[in-house]
Coordinates of C-alpha atoms in Angstrom, one line a residue:
Chain D
M19 CA -9.7 -1.9 6.8
K20 CA -6.3 -1.0 8.7
S21 CA -4.1 -1.9 5.4
F22 CA -6.4 1.0 3.3
Y23 CA -4.8 4.7 2.4
S24 CA -6.6 7.1 0.7
F25 CA -4.4 9.9 -1.2
I26 CA -6.3 13.1 -1.7
G27 CA -5.7 15.9 -4.0
G28 CA -6.8 19.0 -3.1
H29 CA -6.6 22.7 -2.1
H30 CA -5.0 22.3 1.4
G31 CA -3.6 19.0 2.9
A32 CA -0.5 18.4 5.0
W33 CA 1.9 18.1 2.0
Q34 CA 2.0 21.2 -0.6
V35 CA 2.7 19.9 -4.1
S36 CA 5.4 21.3 -5.5
Q37 CA 5.8 19.5 -8.6
M38 CA 3.2 17.4 -11.0
S39 CA 4.4 15.5 -14.2
A40 CA 3.1 12.8 -16.0
L41 CA 5.7 10.6 -17.7
A42 CA 3.3 8.1 -19.3
G43 CA -0.3 8.6 -19.8
E44 CA -2.8 10.5 -18.8
P45 CA -1.5 13.2 -16.0
L46 CA -3.7 14.2 -13.3
P47 CA -5.5 17.2 -12.6
Q48 CA -3.4 19.8 -10.6
V49 CA -4.0 20.2 -6.9
A50 CA -1.8 22.3 -4.7
A51 CA -1.8 19.9 -1.8
I52 CA -2.0 16.3 -0.7
T53 CA -3.4 14.1 2.5
M54 CA -2.4 10.8 2.9
L55 CA -4.4 8.7 5.4
N56 CA -4.9 5.5 7.2
Q57 CA -8.0 5.1 6.0
P58 CA -10.3 3.4 2.9
S59 CA -11.7 6.5 0.5
S60 CA -15.3 5.3 2.2
D61 CA -14.5 6.5 5.4
V62 CA -13.1 10.2 4.0
Q63 CA -15.5 13.2 4.3
D64 CA -13.1 15.9 2.2
R65 CA -12.4 14.2 -1.3
G66 CA -10.5 17.1 -2.8
Q67 CA -10.3 17.0 -6.0
W68 CA -9.1 13.6 -6.8
L69 CA -8.8 10.7 -4.3
L70 CA -6.6 7.2 -5.4
E71 CA -6.8 4.5 -3.1
G72 CA -4.5 1.6 -2.3
F73 CA -3.5 -1.5 0.3
T74 CA -0.4 -2.5 1.9
S75 CA 0.2 -6.1 1.0
N76 CA 2.1 -9.3 1.3
I77 CA 5.3 -8.9 -0.1
R78 CA 5.1 -10.3 -4.1
Y79 CA 8.1 -10.8 -5.5
A80 CA 11.2 -10.9 -2.5
E81 CA 13.1 -13.9 -1.9
R82 CA 13.9 -15.1 1.4
S83 CA 17.4 -13.4 1.0
E84 CA 16.8 -9.9 -0.1
L85 CA 13.3 -9.5 2.3
S86 CA 15.9 -10.2 4.8
A87 CA 18.3 -7.3 3.4
L88 CA 15.4 -5.1 3.3
R89 CA 13.7 -5.4 6.2
A90 CA 17.5 -5.2 7.7
K91 CA 18.1 -1.7 6.1
Q92 CA 14.7 -0.2 6.0
Q93 CA 12.9 2.2 8.1
G94 CA 9.5 3.3 8.2
L95 CA 7.3 6.4 7.1
G96 CA 7.3 9.5 9.6
R97 CA 10.9 10.0 10.2
A98 CA 12.3 13.6 11.9
G99 CA 13.7 15.5 9.1
V100 CA 11.7 14.2 6.8
K101 CA 10.7 17.2 4.7
C102 CA 10.2 16.0 1.5
A103 CA 7.7 13.1 -0.1
A104 CA 6.7 11.9 -3.7
L105 CA 3.8 10.3 -4.5
I106 CA 4.3 8.2 -7.3
P107 CA 1.3 6.3 -9.0
I108 CA 1.8 4.1 -11.6
Q109 CA -0.5 1.7 -14.0
K110 CA 1.5 -1.3 -16.1
N111 CA -0.1 -2.4 -19.2
P112 CA -2.4 -5.6 -20.2
A113 CA 0.6 -7.4 -21.2
W114 CA 2.4 -7.1 -17.6
W115 CA -0.6 -8.6 -16.2
E116 CA -1.1 -11.5 -18.7
L117 CA 2.5 -12.7 -17.5
S118 CA 2.7 -15.4 -15.2
Q119 CA 4.4 -15.3 -11.8
E120 CA 8.0 -16.4 -12.5
E121 CA 7.9 -14.4 -16.2
R122 CA 7.1 -11.4 -13.9
R123 CA 9.9 -12.4 -11.3
A124 CA 12.4 -12.8 -14.0
I125 CA 11.8 -8.8 -15.2
F126 CA 11.1 -7.2 -11.8
E127 CA 14.4 -8.8 -10.5
E128 CA 16.8 -10.7 -12.7
Q129 CA 16.5 -8.0 -15.5
S130 CA 15.5 -4.8 -13.5
H131 CA 17.0 -5.4 -10.5
H132 CA 13.8 -3.7 -8.8
T133 CA 14.5 -5.0 -5.0
A134 CA 18.4 -4.1 -5.7
I135 CA 18.1 -0.8 -7.0
G136 CA 15.6 0.5 -4.0
M137 CA 18.2 -1.3 -1.6
D138 CA 21.1 1.1 -2.3
Y139 CA 19.2 4.1 -1.4
L140 CA 18.2 2.4 2.1
P141 CA 17.2 3.8 4.4
Q142 CA 17.2 7.1 3.1
I143 CA 14.5 6.8 0.4
A144 CA 12.0 5.3 3.0
R145 CA 9.0 3.8 0.4
Q146 CA 5.3 2.3 1.4
L147 CA 3.8 0.4 -1.8
H148 CA 0.0 0.5 -2.0
H149 CA -1.9 -1.8 -4.1
S150 CA -4.7 -0.5 -6.3
R151 CA -5.6 -2.6 -9.3
D152 CA -7.8 -5.0 -7.5
L153 CA -10.0 -1.9 -6.2
G154 CA -10.7 -0.9 -10.3
G155 CA -8.9 2.3 -9.9
P156 CA -7.0 3.6 -12.5
F157 CA -3.5 3.2 -11.4
D158 CA -2.2 -0.3 -10.2
F159 CA 0.2 1.1 -7.7
I160 CA 0.6 4.2 -5.5
T161 CA 4.1 3.9 -4.1
W162 CA 4.8 6.8 -1.3
F163 CA 8.1 7.9 -0.5
E164 CA 9.5 9.7 2.1
F165 CA 13.3 11.4 2.2
E166 CA 15.3 14.7 3.7
P167 CA 15.8 17.1 1.3
E168 CA 19.5 16.9 0.7
H169 CA 18.5 13.0 -0.9
T170 CA 16.4 14.4 -3.5
T171 CA 19.1 14.0 -5.9
I172 CA 19.5 10.3 -5.1
F173 CA 15.9 9.8 -5.1
N174 CA 15.7 11.5 -8.3
E175 CA 19.0 9.2 -9.7
M176 CA 17.2 6.1 -8.4
L177 CA 14.1 7.0 -10.3
E178 CA 16.0 7.1 -13.4
R179 CA 17.2 3.7 -13.1
L180 CA 14.3 2.2 -12.4
R181 CA 12.6 4.2 -15.4
A182 CA 15.4 2.6 -17.7
S183 CA 15.0 -0.7 -16.5
K184 CA 13.2 -3.4 -18.6
E185 CA 10.1 -3.5 -16.2
W186 CA 9.2 0.2 -16.9
S187 CA 8.9 -0.9 -20.8
Y188 CA 5.4 -2.2 -19.1
V189 CA 4.2 1.2 -17.5
A190 CA 1.1 2.4 -19.5
R191 CA 0.6 5.4 -17.0
E192 CA 3.1 7.1 -14.8
V193 CA 2.5 10.5 -13.0
D194 CA 5.5 11.6 -10.2
I195 CA 4.0 14.2 -8.2
R196 CA 6.7 15.8 -5.7
L197 CA 5.5 17.1 -2.2
V198 CA 6.7 18.9 0.7
K199 CA 6.3 19.0 3.9
N200 CA 3.8 22.1 5.2
Chain F
M29 CA -14.9 -2.7 -8.4
K30 CA -16.1 -5.4 -10.6
S31 CA -13.9 -8.0 -9.3
F32 CA -15.4 -7.4 -5.7
Y33 CA -17.4 -10.5 -4.5
S34 CA -19.9 -10.5 -1.7
F35 CA -20.9 -13.9 0.1
I36 CA -23.7 -13.2 2.3
G37 CA -24.9 -16.0 4.5
G38 CA -28.7 -15.7 5.3
H39 CA -32.6 -17.2 5.4
H40 CA -32.8 -17.0 1.8
G41 CA -30.8 -16.7 -1.1
A42 CA -30.4 -18.7 -4.7
W43 CA -28.3 -21.3 -2.9
Q44 CA -29.5 -23.2 -0.3
V45 CA -26.8 -24.7 2.3
S46 CA -27.0 -28.6 2.8
Q47 CA -24.2 -28.9 5.3
M48 CA -21.4 -26.3 7.1
S49 CA -18.5 -27.7 9.0
A50 CA -15.5 -26.1 10.7
L51 CA -12.7 -28.2 9.3
A52 CA -9.7 -25.7 11.6
G53 CA -10.7 -22.9 13.8
E54 CA -13.9 -21.4 14.5
P55 CA -17.2 -22.1 12.8
L56 CA -19.3 -19.3 10.9
P57 CA -22.6 -18.9 12.3
Q58 CA -25.3 -21.3 10.7
V59 CA -27.3 -19.9 8.3
A60 CA -29.9 -21.6 6.2
A61 CA -28.8 -20.1 2.4
I62 CA -26.1 -18.7 0.5
T63 CA -26.3 -14.9 -1.7
M64 CA -23.2 -14.8 -4.1
L65 CA -23.5 -11.2 -5.5
N66 CA -20.6 -9.6 -7.8
Q67 CA -20.6 -6.4 -5.7
P68 CA -18.5 -5.1 -2.6
S69 CA -20.0 -5.2 0.8
S70 CA -20.7 -1.8 0.8
D71 CA -23.6 -1.8 -2.3
V72 CA -25.1 -4.9 -0.4
Q73 CA -28.9 -4.1 0.9
D74 CA -29.5 -7.2 3.0
R75 CA -26.7 -8.1 4.7
G76 CA -27.9 -11.4 6.2
Q77 CA -26.6 -12.8 9.5
W78 CA -23.3 -12.6 8.3
L79 CA -21.1 -11.4 4.6
L80 CA -18.1 -12.2 3.2
E81 CA -16.6 -10.0 1.1
G82 CA -13.2 -10.9 -1.7
F83 CA -12.4 -9.7 -5.1
T84 CA -10.5 -12.3 -8.0
S85 CA -7.1 -10.7 -8.8
N86 CA -4.5 -11.6 -10.9
I87 CA -2.8 -15.4 -10.7
R88 CA -0.2 -15.4 -7.8
Y89 CA 1.6 -18.6 -8.2
A90 CA 1.3 -20.4 -11.5
E91 CA 4.1 -20.9 -13.7
R92 CA 3.7 -20.2 -17.7
S93 CA 3.0 -23.8 -18.3
E94 CA 0.7 -24.3 -15.6
L95 CA -1.2 -21.1 -16.9
S96 CA -1.4 -22.2 -20.0
A97 CA -2.4 -25.6 -18.8
L98 CA -5.2 -24.1 -16.6
R99 CA -6.5 -22.0 -19.1
A100 CA -6.6 -24.7 -21.9
K101 CA -9.0 -26.7 -19.4
Q102 CA -10.8 -24.8 -17.0
Q103 CA -14.8 -23.5 -17.5
G104 CA -16.2 -20.6 -15.8
L105 CA -19.1 -20.7 -13.7
G106 CA -22.8 -20.9 -14.0
R107 CA -22.6 -23.8 -16.1
A108 CA -25.8 -25.2 -17.4
G109 CA -26.4 -28.3 -14.8
V110 CA -24.6 -27.2 -12.1
K111 CA -26.6 -27.9 -9.4
C112 CA -24.4 -28.1 -6.7
A113 CA -21.7 -25.4 -5.2
A114 CA -19.2 -25.3 -2.1
L115 CA -17.9 -22.0 -0.3
I116 CA -14.8 -22.5 1.3
P117 CA -13.5 -19.8 3.3
I118 CA -9.8 -19.8 4.7
Q119 CA -7.0 -18.5 7.0
K120 CA -3.2 -19.3 6.6
N121 CA -1.5 -18.3 9.9
P122 CA 1.2 -16.0 10.4
A123 CA 4.0 -17.8 9.8
W124 CA 2.5 -18.7 6.6
W125 CA 2.4 -14.5 5.7
E126 CA 5.8 -14.3 6.8
L127 CA 7.4 -16.5 4.0
S128 CA 9.0 -15.3 1.1
Q129 CA 7.4 -15.0 -2.5
E130 CA 9.8 -18.4 -3.3
E131 CA 9.0 -20.2 0.3
R132 CA 5.2 -19.4 -0.4
R133 CA 5.9 -20.7 -4.3
A134 CA 7.5 -24.1 -3.1
I135 CA 5.0 -25.4 -0.8
F136 CA 2.3 -24.3 -2.5
E137 CA 3.4 -26.4 -5.6
E138 CA 6.7 -28.5 -5.5
Q139 CA 5.8 -29.2 -2.2
S140 CA 1.6 -29.9 -2.1
H141 CA 0.7 -29.9 -5.9
H142 CA -1.7 -27.3 -5.6
T143 CA -2.3 -26.5 -8.7
A144 CA -1.6 -29.5 -10.2
I145 CA -4.4 -31.5 -7.9
G146 CA -6.9 -28.9 -9.3
M147 CA -6.1 -29.1 -12.7
D148 CA -6.5 -33.1 -12.4
Y149 CA -10.7 -32.2 -11.8
L150 CA -10.8 -29.4 -14.6
P151 CA -13.1 -29.1 -15.9
Q152 CA -16.0 -31.0 -14.1
I153 CA -15.1 -28.9 -10.7
A154 CA -15.2 -25.5 -11.8
R155 CA -13.5 -22.4 -9.2
Q156 CA -13.2 -18.7 -8.5
L157 CA -10.7 -18.0 -6.2
H158 CA -11.4 -14.2 -4.2
H159 CA -8.7 -12.9 -1.8
S160 CA -10.0 -11.5 1.3
R161 CA -6.8 -11.1 3.8
D162 CA -6.6 -7.0 2.3
L163 CA -9.8 -6.6 3.1
G164 CA -9.1 -6.7 7.0
G165 CA -11.6 -9.6 7.0
P166 CA -11.7 -12.7 9.4
F167 CA -10.6 -14.6 6.3
D168 CA -7.5 -14.8 4.0
F169 CA -9.4 -16.4 0.9
I170 CA -12.2 -17.6 -0.3
T171 CA -13.3 -19.7 -3.0
W172 CA -16.3 -20.5 -4.9
F173 CA -16.4 -24.2 -6.2
E174 CA -19.8 -25.3 -9.0
F175 CA -20.1 -28.7 -9.9
E176 CA -22.6 -31.4 -11.3
P177 CA -24.0 -33.7 -8.7
E178 CA -22.7 -36.6 -9.9
H179 CA -19.6 -35.0 -9.1
T180 CA -19.2 -34.9 -5.6
T181 CA -17.1 -37.6 -4.8
I182 CA -14.5 -36.3 -6.8
F183 CA -14.8 -32.8 -5.4
N184 CA -14.5 -34.5 -2.1
E185 CA -11.1 -36.6 -3.2
M186 CA -10.0 -33.2 -4.5
L187 CA -10.3 -31.6 -1.4
E188 CA -9.0 -34.3 0.4
R189 CA -5.6 -34.4 -1.2
L190 CA -5.6 -30.9 -0.5
R191 CA -6.2 -31.1 3.0
A192 CA -3.3 -33.8 3.4
S193 CA -0.7 -31.6 1.7
K194 CA 2.2 -29.5 3.1
E195 CA 0.2 -26.2 2.4
W196 CA -2.7 -27.1 5.0
S197 CA -0.3 -27.0 8.1
Y198 CA -0.4 -23.1 7.7
V199 CA -4.4 -23.4 7.5
A200 CA -5.7 -22.0 10.3
R201 CA -9.6 -21.8 10.3
E202 CA -11.6 -23.4 7.2
V203 CA -15.3 -23.8 6.9
D204 CA -16.8 -25.7 4.5
I205 CA -20.3 -24.9 3.1
R206 CA -22.0 -27.1 0.9
L207 CA -24.5 -25.5 -1.3
V208 CA -27.8 -26.8 -3.6
K209 CA -29.1 -24.8 -6.1
N210 CA -32.5 -23.6 -5.0

């Protein structure tokens, strides 16, 4: 279960919440801090006010050339100097999940350029994607981003580009939680 | 967690083991019976001698025409008259998981005809695929098959065709457990 992560919203934690906003669908209850643990939720003692759970997995859409480019450019979480993070859980609508693999790929990349947009902000904006839909939680994906404070503007620009894409017309719920390291 | 299934190998259960064989890699300890529960393993009381866990998920490779054909032909588990089942857990090797999405798709379907072969045996051979790799278990996939006794020959033929495919060169471990309804 080492691929499992728990995100606990509560009164205290390693990351202080600076802003929480619901861009689509229901908001999450306001909390003061977030703790991210590399543990399944069943192992978590202090469950805070709410808990989200997801797992990292194999890459679902990237083709070979994209994978190679990503691997050459991306950096991991936990870099020195990184004081800002964002936790963005997303739920897609049933129409998305009714699509076939090549239909999802076409919307994800050929029409929305999801990987290509993310690549424009590497290595400054590090990200880790967690899958949550298979666990029956309220969200399908939980993405954790890390960046230095001076890259907040380009982080916002990246999100604007993604949110203007065709893929985002399938997003039923999205909460954007901004975090500062304690 | 309604997409989670537990497969418990033990002394008693709804399905009696008629044969267990390891086709690749380590065998599983011999058991007399299998119980399949639509529950995550954390909810299972009697855990038997071993327990495998997986979840059903969205379709990962099928294109629109294949999805439509599958949905038109396939039938669910639990049909009347079904007295035979098979539980086949599989682990693929690291080379498989290093592949990109389009490389996996090419091997899975264009070279190995996985979906097309399965379709040749619908609706007689019903199947349900469970994903297990993300849960950190020993297997990546656990497939449950159900069929009437007179279709055992075509079931074996289907497995022979799949096992002769390019895709199976990536299979590091495979255990084939044949079951008869108690």
